[in-house]
Coordinates of C-alpha atoms and ligand atoms in Angstrom, one line a residue:
M1 CA 23.5 147.9 13.1
L2 CA 22.0 151.2 13.7
N3 CA 19.2 151.4 16.1
H4 CA 15.7 152.9 14.0
E5 CA 12.5 152.9 13.5
F6 CA 10.4 155.0 10.6
L7 CA 8.5 157.4 10.8
T8 CA 7.5 158.3 7.3
V9 CA 8.0 155.9 4.4
N10 CA 9.3 156.3 1.2
N11 CA 6.9 157.5 -0.8
P12 CA 8.6 158.6 -4.8
S13 CA 5.3 159.6 -6.9
A14 CA 4.8 161.9 -3.9
E15 CA 2.7 164.7 -5.6
W16 CA 5.6 168.1 -6.5
W17 CA 4.3 170.3 -3.4
R18 CA 5.5 167.3 -0.5
K19 CA 9.0 167.2 -1.9
A20 CA 9.5 171.5 -3.1
V21 CA 12.6 173.0 -2.7
I22 CA 10.8 176.1 -3.2
Y23 CA 13.2 179.6 -3.2
Q24 CA 11.6 182.5 -2.3
V25 CA 12.2 185.5 -4.9
Y26 CA 11.6 189.1 -3.0
P27 CA 11.2 191.2 -6.7
R28 CA 12.2 194.3 -5.2
S29 CA 16.2 192.8 -4.4
F30 CA 16.1 190.0 -6.7
A31 CA 17.9 191.7 -9.6
D32 CA 17.0 194.6 -11.7
A33 CA 17.5 194.7 -15.7
D34 CA 16.2 198.6 -15.7
G35 CA 19.0 200.0 -13.1
D36 CA 16.4 202.4 -11.4
G37 CA 17.6 200.4 -8.3
I38 CA 14.5 198.3 -7.3
G39 CA 14.4 194.3 -8.6
D40 CA 12.5 193.4 -11.2
L41 CA 10.4 190.8 -13.8
K42 CA 12.9 191.0 -16.5
G43 CA 16.2 190.7 -14.1
I44 CA 14.1 188.0 -12.6
T45 CA 14.2 186.6 -16.3
E46 CA 17.3 187.1 -17.1
K47 CA 18.7 184.5 -14.4
L48 CA 16.4 182.7 -13.8
G49 CA 19.3 180.1 -15.6
S50 CA 21.1 180.9 -11.7
L51 CA 18.1 179.4 -10.3
S52 CA 18.1 176.3 -12.2
D53 CA 21.7 175.7 -11.6
L54 CA 20.7 175.6 -8.1
G55 CA 18.7 172.8 -8.3
I56 CA 15.6 173.9 -7.3
D57 CA 12.0 173.0 -7.8
A58 CA 10.0 175.8 -7.9
I59 CA 9.8 179.7 -7.0
W60 CA 7.3 181.4 -4.9
F61 CA 7.2 185.5 -6.0
S62 CA 6.5 187.7 -2.6
P63 CA 3.7 190.0 -4.6
F64 CA 5.0 191.8 -7.5
F65 CA 1.1 193.6 -8.1
K66 CA 0.2 197.0 -8.3
S67 CA 0.6 199.0 -5.5
P68 CA 1.5 201.4 -3.2
Q69 CA 4.8 200.3 -2.4
K70 CA 3.6 201.2 1.6
D71 CA 4.5 197.6 2.5
A72 CA 6.4 196.5 -0.2
G73 CA 4.1 195.3 -2.5
Y74 CA 1.5 193.4 0.8
D75 CA -0.1 196.4 0.0
I76 CA -2.4 195.8 -3.4
S77 CA -4.4 198.0 -5.5
D78 CA -5.2 195.8 -8.5
Y79 CA -4.2 191.4 -8.0
R80 CA -4.6 191.2 -11.9
L81 CA -1.7 193.9 -13.0
I82 CA 1.8 194.0 -12.8
D83 CA 3.5 197.3 -11.0
P84 CA 5.3 199.1 -13.2
I85 CA 8.4 199.5 -10.9
F86 CA 8.0 195.6 -12.3
G87 CA 7.4 195.4 -15.5
T88 CA 4.5 194.8 -17.3
N89 CA 1.6 191.2 -17.5
E90 CA 3.6 190.9 -20.8
D91 CA 7.0 190.3 -18.6
F92 CA 5.2 187.3 -16.1
D93 CA 4.1 186.1 -19.0
V94 CA 7.8 185.5 -20.2
L95 CA 9.3 185.0 -17.4
L96 CA 6.4 182.0 -17.1
A97 CA 7.3 180.5 -20.1
K98 CA 10.8 180.5 -19.6
A99 CA 10.2 178.9 -16.1
K100 CA 7.6 176.2 -17.4
T101 CA 10.8 174.9 -20.1
L102 CA 13.7 175.3 -16.7
G103 CA 10.7 172.9 -15.2
I104 CA 10.6 175.7 -12.8
R105 CA 7.4 176.1 -11.5
I106 CA 5.5 179.3 -10.3
I107 CA 4.5 180.4 -6.8
V108 CA 2.5 183.5 -6.8
D109 CA 1.7 185.5 -3.6
I110 CA -2.2 186.2 -2.5
V111 CA -3.0 188.6 -0.2
P112 CA -6.6 188.4 1.1
N113 CA -6.5 189.3 4.5
H114 CA -5.6 193.4 3.5
T115 CA -6.0 195.1 0.4
S116 CA -4.1 198.9 0.3
D117 CA -6.0 201.8 0.6
Q118 CA -5.8 202.5 -3.3
H119 CA -7.7 199.5 -4.0
A120 CA -10.7 200.2 -5.8
W121 CA -12.7 198.3 -3.9
F122 CA -12.2 201.1 -0.2
Q123 CA -11.9 204.3 -2.8
A124 CA -15.7 203.1 -3.1
A125 CA -16.2 202.6 0.2
L126 CA -14.8 206.8 1.0
A127 CA -16.7 207.8 -1.4
S128 CA -20.1 205.5 0.4
A129 CA -22.4 206.1 3.6
P130 CA -21.5 204.6 6.4
G131 CA -24.0 200.9 6.2
S132 CA -23.7 201.3 2.4
A133 CA -22.5 197.9 0.5
E134 CA -19.0 199.0 -0.4
R135 CA -18.4 199.8 3.3
D136 CA -19.2 196.0 4.0
Y137 CA -16.2 194.7 2.1
Y138 CA -14.2 196.2 4.8
H139 CA -14.7 196.4 8.6
F140 CA -15.9 200.4 9.6
R141 CA -17.0 200.4 12.3
D142 CA -18.7 203.9 14.4
G143 CA -16.1 205.1 17.6
K144 CA -16.7 204.5 20.6
G145 CA -16.9 207.8 23.5
E146 CA -19.1 210.6 23.1
N147 CA -18.1 211.4 20.1
G148 CA -17.2 208.8 18.9
E149 CA -14.2 209.1 19.5
L150 CA -12.4 206.0 21.1
P151 CA -11.5 203.3 18.0
P152 CA -14.0 200.3 18.1
N153 CA -12.0 198.0 20.3
N154 CA -8.6 197.3 21.2
W155 CA -6.7 195.8 19.0
Q156 CA -3.7 196.3 17.7
S157 CA -1.6 196.8 14.5
I158 CA 1.3 194.5 14.2
F159 CA 3.3 196.6 13.1
G160 CA 2.7 198.9 16.4
G161 CA 0.0 201.1 17.3
P162 CA -3.9 200.9 17.4
A163 CA -5.6 198.8 14.4
W164 CA -7.6 201.2 13.5
S165 CA -7.9 204.6 11.7
R166 CA -10.4 207.6 11.3
I167 CA -12.0 208.7 8.2
T168 CA -13.3 211.8 7.6
E169 CA -16.8 211.7 6.1
A170 CA -17.7 212.7 2.6
N171 CA -19.3 215.6 4.4
G172 CA -15.9 217.1 5.9
E173 CA -16.3 215.4 9.5
L174 CA -14.6 212.7 11.3
G175 CA -16.4 209.6 10.8
Q176 CA -16.3 206.2 11.1
W177 CA -13.5 203.6 12.3
Y178 CA -11.5 201.2 9.8
L179 CA -9.8 198.0 10.8
H180 CA -6.2 197.3 9.8
L181 CA -4.3 194.7 11.3
F182 CA -1.1 195.6 9.9
D183 CA -0.6 199.4 8.6
S184 CA -3.4 201.7 8.2
S185 CA -2.1 202.0 4.5
Q186 CA -4.1 198.2 4.4
P187 CA -7.5 197.8 5.7
D188 CA -8.8 194.1 6.4
L189 CA -10.9 193.2 4.0
N190 CA -14.3 191.5 6.1
W191 CA -14.5 187.8 4.6
E192 CA -17.7 187.5 6.2
N193 CA -19.4 189.3 3.0
P194 CA -19.9 186.8 0.0
K195 CA -18.5 189.4 -2.3
I196 CA -15.0 188.7 -1.3
A197 CA -15.0 184.8 -1.9
D198 CA -16.7 186.5 -5.1
E199 CA -14.1 188.4 -5.5
F200 CA -11.4 185.9 -4.6
D201 CA -12.7 183.5 -6.9
D202 CA -12.0 185.0 -10.2
I203 CA -8.4 186.5 -8.9
L204 CA -7.3 183.4 -8.1
R205 CA -8.5 181.9 -11.5
F206 CA -7.0 184.3 -12.9
W207 CA -3.5 183.4 -11.9
L208 CA -4.4 179.7 -12.8
D209 CA -5.5 181.0 -15.9
K210 CA -2.3 182.2 -16.7
G211 CA -0.7 178.3 -15.9
V212 CA 1.0 179.1 -12.1
D213 CA 1.6 176.4 -10.7
G214 CA -0.3 177.5 -7.3
F215 CA 0.0 180.1 -4.4
R216 CA 0.8 181.4 -0.7
V217 CA -1.2 182.6 0.6
D218 CA -0.9 185.5 3.2
V219 CA -1.6 186.3 6.6
A220 CA -4.0 183.1 6.2
H221 CA -5.2 183.0 9.9
G222 CA -6.0 186.6 9.9
M223 CA -9.0 186.5 7.2
V224 CA -11.9 186.0 9.7
K225 CA -12.3 188.2 12.8
R226 CA -14.8 186.7 15.2
A227 CA -18.4 187.8 15.1
G228 CA -18.8 191.2 17.3
L229 CA -14.9 192.5 16.9
P230 CA -14.7 191.6 20.7
D231 CA -11.5 193.1 23.1
A232 CA -9.2 190.7 22.9
T233 CA -8.0 189.6 26.5
I234 CA -4.6 189.3 25.3
Y235 CA -2.3 191.7 23.3
D236 CA 0.6 192.3 22.1
E237 CA 1.3 194.4 19.2
N238 CA 3.5 191.1 17.8
L239 CA 2.0 188.7 19.4
R240 CA 2.3 185.7 16.1
E241 CA 0.1 183.5 18.8
R242 CA 3.2 182.0 20.5
P243 CA 2.5 183.5 24.1
I244 CA -0.4 181.8 23.8
S245 CA 0.3 177.9 22.9
N246 CA -0.8 177.0 26.5
L247 CA -4.6 178.0 26.2
T248 CA -6.6 175.7 25.0
M249 CA -7.6 176.3 21.3
A250 CA -11.5 177.6 22.2
E251 CA -9.6 179.7 24.7
A252 CA -7.2 181.0 21.7
E253 CA -9.7 182.2 19.4
E254 CA -11.1 184.1 22.9
A255 CA -8.6 186.0 23.2
V256 CA -6.4 186.8 20.2
P257 CA -10.2 187.5 18.8
Y258 CA -8.5 188.2 15.1
W259 CA -5.7 185.0 14.5
G260 CA -7.5 181.3 13.8
Q261 CA -10.8 181.8 14.2
P262 CA -12.5 178.5 13.0
G263 CA -15.0 180.5 10.1
V264 CA -11.5 180.9 8.4
H265 CA -11.4 176.9 7.5
D266 CA -15.3 177.4 5.0
A267 CA -13.0 180.3 3.5
I268 CA -9.6 178.3 2.5
R269 CA -12.4 175.2 1.2
R270 CA -13.0 177.5 -1.4
F271 CA -9.8 178.4 -2.1
R272 CA -9.1 175.1 -1.8
R273 CA -12.5 174.7 -4.4
I274 CA -11.3 176.5 -7.0
I275 CA -7.6 175.0 -7.1
D276 CA -9.0 171.4 -7.6
E277 CA -10.4 172.1 -10.7
Y278 CA -6.9 172.5 -12.3
D279 CA -4.5 170.0 -12.6
D280 CA -1.6 169.6 -10.3
R281 CA -1.6 173.2 -8.5
A282 CA -1.0 174.0 -4.8
M283 CA -1.0 176.1 -2.3
C284 CA 0.8 176.8 1.2
A285 CA -0.7 179.2 4.2
E286 CA 1.0 181.6 6.6
A287 CA -0.4 180.6 9.2
S288 CA 1.6 182.6 11.9
M289 CA -0.2 179.7 14.5
S290 CA 1.0 177.2 17.6
P291 CA 0.9 174.5 18.6
L292 CA 1.6 172.6 15.8
P293 CA -2.0 170.3 16.5
R294 CA -3.6 173.8 15.6
L295 CA -1.5 174.3 12.8
A296 CA -2.1 170.7 11.2
M297 CA -5.9 171.8 11.2
W298 CA -5.0 173.6 8.1
V299 CA -4.0 171.1 6.3
R300 CA -6.8 169.1 6.3
P301 CA -7.1 167.8 3.2
D302 CA -9.9 169.7 1.7
E303 CA -7.5 173.1 3.2
Y304 CA -4.8 173.9 2.3
H305 CA -2.3 171.5 0.5
Q306 CA 0.8 173.2 2.7
S307 CA 1.9 175.6 5.7
F308 CA 5.0 177.4 6.9
N309 CA 6.3 175.7 9.8
F310 CA 7.4 178.7 11.5
D311 CA 7.8 176.8 14.5
Y312 CA 10.9 175.5 13.2
M313 CA 12.0 178.0 11.9
H314 CA 11.3 179.8 15.4
S315 CA 13.3 176.6 17.2
K316 CA 15.9 177.2 19.3
Y317 CA 19.4 176.0 17.8
E318 CA 19.7 173.1 20.0
A319 CA 19.5 169.0 19.8
A320 CA 16.1 168.1 22.2
A321 CA 14.2 171.5 20.8
I322 CA 15.3 171.0 17.6
K323 CA 14.2 166.9 17.5
K324 CA 10.1 167.9 19.1
I325 CA 9.4 170.1 16.3
V326 CA 10.7 167.8 14.1
T327 CA 8.9 164.7 15.7
D328 CA 5.8 166.8 16.3
S329 CA 5.3 168.2 12.4
I330 CA 6.3 165.2 10.9
V331 CA 3.3 162.9 13.0
E332 CA 0.9 166.0 13.5
Y333 CA 1.1 166.6 10.2
G334 CA 1.0 163.2 9.3
K335 CA -2.4 162.9 11.3
V336 CA -4.2 164.7 9.1
G337 CA -2.3 163.0 5.9
A338 CA -0.1 166.3 4.9
S339 CA 3.9 166.8 5.1
S340 CA 6.3 168.8 7.0
T341 CA 7.2 171.8 5.5
W342 CA 10.8 173.7 6.6
V343 CA 11.7 177.2 6.9
L344 CA 15.0 178.7 8.0
S345 CA 14.9 182.1 6.4
N346 CA 12.1 184.2 5.2
H347 CA 11.6 188.4 4.1
D348 CA 10.1 188.6 7.4
G349 CA 12.2 187.3 9.7
I350 CA 16.6 187.6 10.1
R351 CA 18.7 185.8 7.9
H352 CA 19.5 182.7 9.6
A353 CA 23.0 183.3 8.5
T354 CA 23.4 186.0 11.9
R355 CA 20.5 184.7 13.4
L356 CA 22.6 181.9 14.4
G357 CA 25.6 183.5 15.7
I358 CA 22.8 185.7 17.9
A359 CA 23.1 184.7 21.5
P360 CA 20.0 183.3 23.1
E361 CA 19.9 186.6 25.4
N362 CA 19.2 188.4 23.0
T363 CA 17.5 187.4 20.2
P364 CA 14.5 189.7 19.4
R365 CA 11.0 189.1 18.9
P366 CA 9.7 187.7 15.4
G367 CA 9.4 190.4 13.0
D368 CA 12.0 192.7 14.0
G369 CA 14.7 193.1 13.3
I370 CA 18.7 193.0 15.3
H371 CA 19.1 197.0 16.2
P372 CA 22.1 198.7 15.4
S373 CA 22.8 199.4 18.9
D374 CA 22.4 195.6 19.8
P375 CA 25.6 193.9 20.3
A376 CA 27.7 192.1 17.5
P377 CA 25.9 188.8 16.4
D378 CA 29.0 186.4 15.4
E379 CA 28.6 185.9 11.8
A380 CA 31.5 183.6 11.1
L381 CA 29.7 181.4 13.8
G382 CA 26.0 182.2 12.9
L383 CA 27.6 181.1 9.0
R384 CA 28.6 178.0 10.0
R385 CA 25.8 177.5 12.1
A386 CA 23.3 178.5 8.8
R387 CA 25.5 175.9 7.1
A388 CA 24.8 173.4 9.4
A389 CA 21.4 173.8 10.2
T390 CA 20.5 173.8 6.4
A391 CA 22.1 170.7 6.0
F392 CA 20.3 169.3 8.1
M393 CA 17.5 170.8 6.9
L394 CA 17.1 169.5 4.0
G395 CA 17.7 166.0 4.5
L396 CA 14.2 165.9 5.9
P397 CA 11.9 164.6 3.9
G398 CA 9.2 167.0 3.0
S399 CA 9.3 170.0 1.0
S400 CA 12.0 173.7 2.5
Y401 CA 11.6 176.5 1.6
L402 CA 14.9 178.8 0.9
Y403 CA 14.9 182.4 1.4
Q404 CA 17.3 184.0 -1.8
G405 CA 20.4 185.1 -0.9
E406 CA 20.7 182.3 2.0
E407 CA 22.4 179.9 -1.1
L408 CA 25.0 183.0 -0.9
G409 CA 25.4 182.5 3.0
L410 CA 24.5 186.5 3.2
P411 CA 24.4 188.4 6.4
E412 CA 22.0 190.2 7.2
A413 CA 22.4 194.0 7.3
W414 CA 21.8 195.7 10.4
Q415 CA 23.6 198.0 10.6
L416 CA 21.1 199.7 7.4
E417 CA 21.2 203.8 8.7
G418 CA 17.5 204.6 10.4
K419 CA 17.6 207.4 6.6
Y420 CA 16.4 204.3 4.8
R421 CA 14.6 201.8 6.6
Q422 CA 11.7 201.6 4.8
D423 CA 9.3 199.2 6.5
P424 CA 6.0 200.4 8.2
T425 CA 7.2 198.5 11.3
Y426 CA 9.8 201.1 12.3
A427 CA 7.6 204.2 11.2
R428 CA 4.9 203.2 13.4
T429 CA 7.5 202.2 16.8
N430 CA 9.8 205.6 16.2
G431 CA 12.6 203.5 15.2
D432 CA 11.5 201.8 18.5
R433 CA 11.1 198.1 16.7
I434 CA 13.5 198.5 13.5
G435 CA 11.8 196.5 11.4
R436 CA 12.6 193.7 8.7
D437 CA 14.4 195.8 6.4
G438 CA 17.9 194.0 6.9
C439 CA 16.9 190.8 5.7
R440 CA 15.9 192.5 2.2
V441 CA 18.7 194.2 0.8
P442 CA 19.4 193.9 -3.8
L443 CA 21.5 190.7 -3.6
P444 CA 25.2 190.6 -4.4
W445 CA 25.5 189.1 -8.3
V446 CA 29.1 189.9 -9.5
A447 CA 31.5 191.4 -6.7
D448 CA 32.7 195.1 -8.4
A449 CA 30.9 195.3 -10.8
T450 CA 28.8 198.0 -9.8
E451 CA 28.5 199.7 -6.4
S452 CA 25.6 197.8 -6.2
N453 CA 27.9 194.8 -6.9
G454 CA 25.8 193.6 -10.5
F455 CA 22.3 193.6 -8.4
N456 CA 22.1 195.5 -12.3
S457 CA 24.4 198.4 -14.1
T458 CA 23.8 201.7 -12.5
G459 CA 25.0 200.8 -8.9
K460 CA 21.8 201.9 -7.7
S461 CA 19.8 199.9 -5.2
W462 CA 16.8 200.8 -3.2
L463 CA 18.4 199.9 0.0
P464 CA 22.3 200.2 0.3
Q465 CA 24.0 197.3 0.3
P466 CA 26.7 196.7 3.5
A467 CA 30.4 196.3 2.3
N468 CA 30.5 193.0 3.4
Y469 CA 28.1 192.3 1.0
R470 CA 31.1 191.9 -1.7
V471 CA 32.6 188.8 -0.2
F472 CA 29.8 187.0 -0.2
A473 CA 29.3 188.1 -4.5
R474 CA 27.8 184.9 -6.4
N475 CA 30.6 185.4 -9.1
L476 CA 33.3 184.8 -6.4
Q477 CA 31.2 181.2 -4.9
E478 CA 30.8 179.6 -8.1
G479 CA 32.8 176.7 -9.3
V480 CA 34.3 177.4 -5.7
V481 CA 34.8 174.1 -4.2
G482 CA 33.7 174.5 -0.2
S483 CA 31.7 177.9 -0.8
T484 CA 28.2 178.2 0.1
L485 CA 27.0 178.2 -3.1
E486 CA 28.7 174.9 -3.6
L487 CA 26.9 173.2 -1.0
Y488 CA 23.7 174.0 -1.6
K489 CA 23.8 173.5 -5.5
R490 CA 25.5 170.0 -3.5
L491 CA 23.1 168.6 -1.2
L492 CA 20.1 169.3 -4.0
K493 CA 21.5 167.8 -6.3
V494 CA 22.2 164.5 -3.2
R495 CA 18.1 165.1 -2.3
K496 CA 16.6 164.5 -5.3
Q497 CA 19.4 161.6 -6.1
F498 CA 17.7 160.1 -3.1
D499 CA 14.3 161.5 -3.1
L500 CA 14.9 162.7 0.2
G501 CA 12.1 164.7 -0.5
A502 CA 9.6 162.2 0.1
G503 CA 12.0 159.4 1.8
A504 CA 11.8 157.1 4.5
F505 CA 12.8 159.0 7.9
S506 CA 13.3 157.9 11.3
W507 CA 16.1 158.9 14.1
V508 CA 19.1 157.5 15.0
D509 CA 20.0 157.2 18.5
D510 CA 23.1 156.0 18.0
Y511 CA 24.5 159.3 17.3
D512 CA 22.2 161.6 19.6
S513 CA 23.1 163.5 22.3
E514 CA 22.5 166.7 24.6
T515 CA 24.7 168.5 21.5
S516 CA 24.4 166.1 18.0
L517 CA 21.7 164.5 16.3
S518 CA 20.9 161.9 13.5
Y519 CA 18.5 160.2 11.3
I520 CA 18.4 158.1 8.1
N521 CA 15.9 159.2 5.0
N522 CA 16.5 156.7 2.0
G523 CA 19.5 155.6 3.4
V524 CA 20.9 158.5 3.4
L525 CA 22.5 159.2 7.5
V526 CA 22.7 162.6 8.6
I527 CA 24.5 163.8 11.3
T528 CA 24.7 167.4 13.2
N529 CA 27.3 168.1 16.2
F530 CA 25.0 171.1 17.5
S531 CA 27.7 172.9 19.2
G532 CA 29.0 170.2 20.7
G533 CA 32.7 167.6 20.6
P534 CA 33.8 166.0 17.9
I535 CA 32.1 163.1 17.5
A536 CA 33.4 159.9 15.0
M537 CA 32.6 159.3 12.1
P538 CA 30.9 155.9 11.4
A539 CA 31.8 154.3 8.1
G540 CA 30.3 155.6 4.8
E541 CA 30.6 157.5 2.1
L542 CA 30.9 161.0 2.8
L543 CA 28.1 162.6 0.5
V544 CA 27.9 165.8 1.8
T545 CA 29.8 168.6 4.2
T546 CA 28.9 171.5 5.9
Q547 CA 32.6 172.3 6.3
H548 CA 35.8 171.5 4.9
D549 CA 38.3 172.6 7.4
L550 CA 37.7 168.5 9.2
T551 CA 41.2 168.3 11.2
V552 CA 41.4 164.8 11.8
E553 CA 39.7 162.5 9.2
G554 CA 36.5 160.6 10.1
I555 CA 35.7 163.5 13.0
L556 CA 32.5 165.3 13.5
E557 CA 33.3 169.3 14.3
H558 CA 31.2 171.0 16.6
D559 CA 27.8 173.3 14.3
Q560 CA 28.0 170.6 11.3
T561 CA 26.7 168.7 9.4
V562 CA 27.4 165.1 7.4
W563 CA 25.0 163.4 4.4
L564 CA 26.7 160.4 4.2
K565 CA 25.3 156.8 2.2
L566 CA 25.7 153.5 4.5
S567 CA 27.7 151.1 2.8
Ligands
LIG1 C1 2.7 188.6 5.5 C2 4.6 189.0 5.5 C3 5.1 190.4 5.6 C4 3.8 191.1 5.2 C5 2.6 190.9 6.3 C6 1.5 192.4 6.0 O1 3.0 188.1 7.2 O2 4.9 188.2 5.1 O3 5.8 191.4 4.7 O4 4.3 192.8 6.2 O5 1.9 190.0 5.8 O6 0.9 191.9 4.7

């Protein structure tokens, strides 16, 4: 008899988002039908069958809207138009219709914290006088100093350098400053202005009317700034809240006056009211907030349905740390009636197949890539751990996010030459912070088909694939027992079969140690050996194993996860 106490209850009728496996497509790098080296919607539509085979429930698309692409599309100049590099609005309709026939839901990325500087609202603001209604769409302020030559406060851009830029007024003289928490091409919107909320009501409705199933909301924690825009008392260009986790909520709100301000919840509730006018839609917040009780406030019943669990993604690869974050997530989200989400990779971080092969002392800060001069990660160990960590994650109740390419075990392209790098972080810090391009390289589909391994038929690629991408090509893994692709398919199939996303979960103490964890979910026993010595497995039908190199039958090796059906 295993020793356990349930933390969740089985709830097969749970709404789809509570248990969905959501696959992130980064449109520039998924598949390129027109061969210009940048992925596009037609390319994605052609490959939708492969995602259906994988067994995912939904796709979240990083932005494909009209954009000067200064931050890979997170700088939007028209929220209702598909950027020509990705195709047309009709291409999107075709994609959506095909996804629906395959039973795949579609989530689009909404960026309400900032626009592109090329957006008509910002252009109108520049052409209007200080104090005008047009300027009030953004945060324009006079500078400090005798001639306004100093920025209005000490805030720093997440991408490096000051968070303010000064404009030249219509009369040719240097004038006001505008706020941009990210690149200078991404001015922050002023959510104190009720017109902004009206504009976003319409934008949300536009996509909901088209039939999308929901939104991922970018920088959801930054939309509302503290009144008066006071100086930050703690700042760091990539703060991401983590260093202030030990402050009280009120202290944190004051220390970092642009993250997690109380007023943001009104904006969220308004989004929620719009989305609730439609059936069965959901939205997920990119709110980089810590600790969990603070993040859980974002998913109260009238706010977001989900929020990304970045503490889980950034957790150390260690049994105790993972047990704590999983328990806290289930308990804290549960207190407000939400289910947890889980994620190991996305377009802003180092791919976990590489990250888990980096010695802890060499791990870069979140948002920074691996510098080509950093010690080389242990890629074989990283992949082995990534498979174990993914299998651990996909057995948990709640919704899991996957990032394109992780189903191939794709490593980070961390040795990209500087001349290819496009992340604004790289330019804004003169290459000091290498940025996120290494996780954004186009996918290899067919080994040797072209120089880009079948990403398109021309071999062009906006970021070149490293030589080692060839062996990860999808065609080399399709149908191959033990490949990472087949492992993901198996995990998703069994997860669905046992309804693990909405399952009854509890830790099982019998297999817990300093280096291993075990839990049971709907009759499936999951055991992960994180870097420890061999563990003897209990009896039961082996449903999944992340390694096929078991040396002794019934032994769980280091960095390996198994799923067993209890008899
Ligand atoms: C979010 C996105 C990131 C982008 C930033 C600014 O963090 O995930 O890619 O650079 O917002 O929009």
